[in-house]
């Protein structure tokens, strides 16, 4: 989405992006970086005793990988401002493949560009929405728009 | 916070947790796991041209490390349901040390326990709030409460 | 164990801690950090020719993960002094789930706290002891004990 | 040391091996793999309040990196049996460069080779011993010795 | 470059891509994945005795990160066939920021697309070429070209 | 190969080295370090639609791991100069075990040692050559040769 400048994005724009298989390695590495080694993600014996019956990926890993799958070129994103209504709707099992779908919900000018509100849905290979969120990003204007 | 069961948490409970220094390694590893190698985090030359003047940590890394610093024992958390009003309020520079503060805002019964709404503030070593969020977690009841 | 101060630990205290599944990722990452890429851990073809018939985790990885599973709060541990009788008793295969059991064997005052000697057994999901060791940790006294 | 077979090692053999700089990355990655994110290694603010005044590497990281610096060829090591008198003698600060020195203390036949007891000293760039240990390794005989 | 199909690339096309700071973390992690822990990259004391006077990044790390900086969309690249005249021209020190420049040298049809030969130069922040190579990639045709 | 000095290597010398299983973890970690998260390596659903029918390791990962399997002692390698005729001949699937075979093709004096040209073949467990290359390394002379 952020291969485009503020003036190149329009309300209603909707795009689907490349996918990523969430592997055991992603989960173990994410636990390592963040310190969240909770048994639901890391202890196969414990996970068997939960409603999920197996280890699942961290919700924040899925959300973060969704962000990593969005193209992002220099000069577009100024700052990630925040999120609303982040919902972890379904478990992401090891080996599931996710991909994000984004839609521009709103735009609000803020120099030198504007704040873009996006709906992000992260789907798995079965077409189920695993995570959904509304995201606010401050995006810069294109050089031509700034020159205008 | 999740060294406690649903019935052991009360509205107004507030705790501060251990800290973590967000290093260059955390940022590079997080970029690696998630695929978000945006220049603001990974390209020192590009970062000099932004308002931050230097590389900064991913907002989702700070949020995720905040989660990793919360104690979490088996049987307490059933599922991470979602977040509201996630705000990235200040940049986290390489070498900054963060720690989370959590407060129970609300409780709502949902068998076999209930949904706890928490306010999370992640502060840096200068006492500034870097990230804040409202978090909904489904927490299990204690064995004694379940037996009652 | 080290959610407690020196004066809060008594000879004979025994506790069992949360588990961790030792994955292929743990082994590959541990090899990477330490430089120990020996074929018994990293070469499936070579491992087939050994008495274990498959790759096994590094003994020091299992010992280190055992340490990582012990709760550890600020102010308790002053320094890890050493180990005695470290025994690698059984192989840890990829996918095995380990958990540590610790017992306080002895205490010896040493300001500002004392040296605690612990027996650590690291068990797998079949109840077999994979690693055992005697560990010496210098632990601080609680604020109330220091004030007394 | 384990570029040699049991029959190629003699009591009194002593060798010094290549060095490794223990970086912040090693410490953060080791914390991630093992789950040991204790503030003495990971929280620069907390570390300032300890006798070390700064973050230090995990003792088990230094010990494990010492093992990783020892050459190890297929067919030599059968199993790592255990350790005695493991002593963490001095802190290893970020940026310190360590190298191991090993000496054969004893040999005891055990088919198809024997158990070798080694003294390992891990020294830093100032010549101080950071970790010392006595190590028992079961080593295989050379093809020629087995044929004899 | 591989956000384009075979028919969208023309001899003489030349593009410069986003940059990446090669950190100590990249070098330590690359050593870990590949097993190349040579002292020139990993031992600060040894590196002081070399003509470089400090640790440098692995040439293959710089080459691989150059590849990682090239956009690559599904359906474009079929296979990476090989490289010619790979030259490691200058050291890449920790903290240097690299970016790749690619130029299409030749195209040769090979169904369902063709082989593209590219000149890749990886430059640092001082404009010096650190690595150069000639690269052969088998690229697919666009859906419209295939339909034609 | 680089446990030997320039004067200890002769044209025609040929050696085979230890093996390594290329795991999912190697691929995910390599993608993370280099930023190359292309679907052929990282997206199991996409990979099914390619001629390979499954995810494959990055060619540069296999090449780099081949390098990491070559013994390399201080003082031997001065610099890695370059490569010729690098060919990615066969896919490396997750779980394949590779090992390098190297042969000295040519030597050319260059103080304080000389440039050695090697043929490197990286084979899998089925004896297929996965990658081949011609490599130029600047190697130092032995202390005794330099004293002569």
Short mmCIF file of N, CA and C in Angstrom, two decimals, chain D residues 6 107-116 138 141:
data_model
loop_
_atom_site.label_atom_id
_atom_site.label_comp_id
_atom_site.label_asym_id
_atom_site.label_seq_id
_atom_site.Cartn_x
_atom_site.Cartn_y
_atom_site.Cartn_z
N UNK D 6 40.20 -40.83 20.19
CA UNK D 6 40.60 -41.19 21.56
C UNK D 6 42.07 -41.57 21.64
N UNK D 107 42.26 -40.16 30.91
CA UNK D 107 41.64 -41.00 29.90
C UNK D 107 41.23 -42.32 30.54
N UNK D 108 40.07 -42.83 30.15
CA UNK D 108 39.60 -44.10 30.71
C UNK D 108 38.90 -44.87 29.59
N UNK D 109 39.40 -46.05 29.26
CA UNK D 109 38.85 -46.81 28.13
C UNK D 109 37.37 -47.13 28.33
N UNK D 110 36.63 -46.98 27.27
CA UNK D 110 35.21 -47.36 27.24
C UNK D 110 34.86 -47.58 25.77
N UNK D 111 34.64 -48.83 25.39
CA UNK D 111 34.44 -49.17 23.98
C UNK D 111 33.27 -48.38 23.40
N UNK D 112 33.35 -47.93 22.16
CA UNK D 112 34.44 -48.14 21.19
C UNK D 112 35.46 -47.00 21.22
N UNK D 113 35.98 -46.65 22.39
CA UNK D 113 36.96 -45.57 22.52
C UNK D 113 37.21 -45.37 24.00
N UNK D 114 36.95 -44.16 24.51
CA UNK D 114 37.12 -43.96 25.93
C UNK D 114 36.63 -42.59 26.37
N UNK D 115 36.58 -42.43 27.68
CA UNK D 115 36.15 -41.16 28.25
C UNK D 115 37.37 -40.30 28.50
N UNK D 116 37.32 -39.09 27.99
CA UNK D 116 38.40 -38.13 28.16
C UNK D 116 37.94 -37.04 29.11
N UNK D 138 32.91 -38.67 25.87
CA UNK D 138 33.12 -40.02 25.38
C UNK D 138 33.56 -39.90 23.92
N UNK D 141 37.44 -44.26 19.00
CA UNK D 141 38.79 -44.61 18.54
C UNK D 141 38.89 -44.36 17.04
#
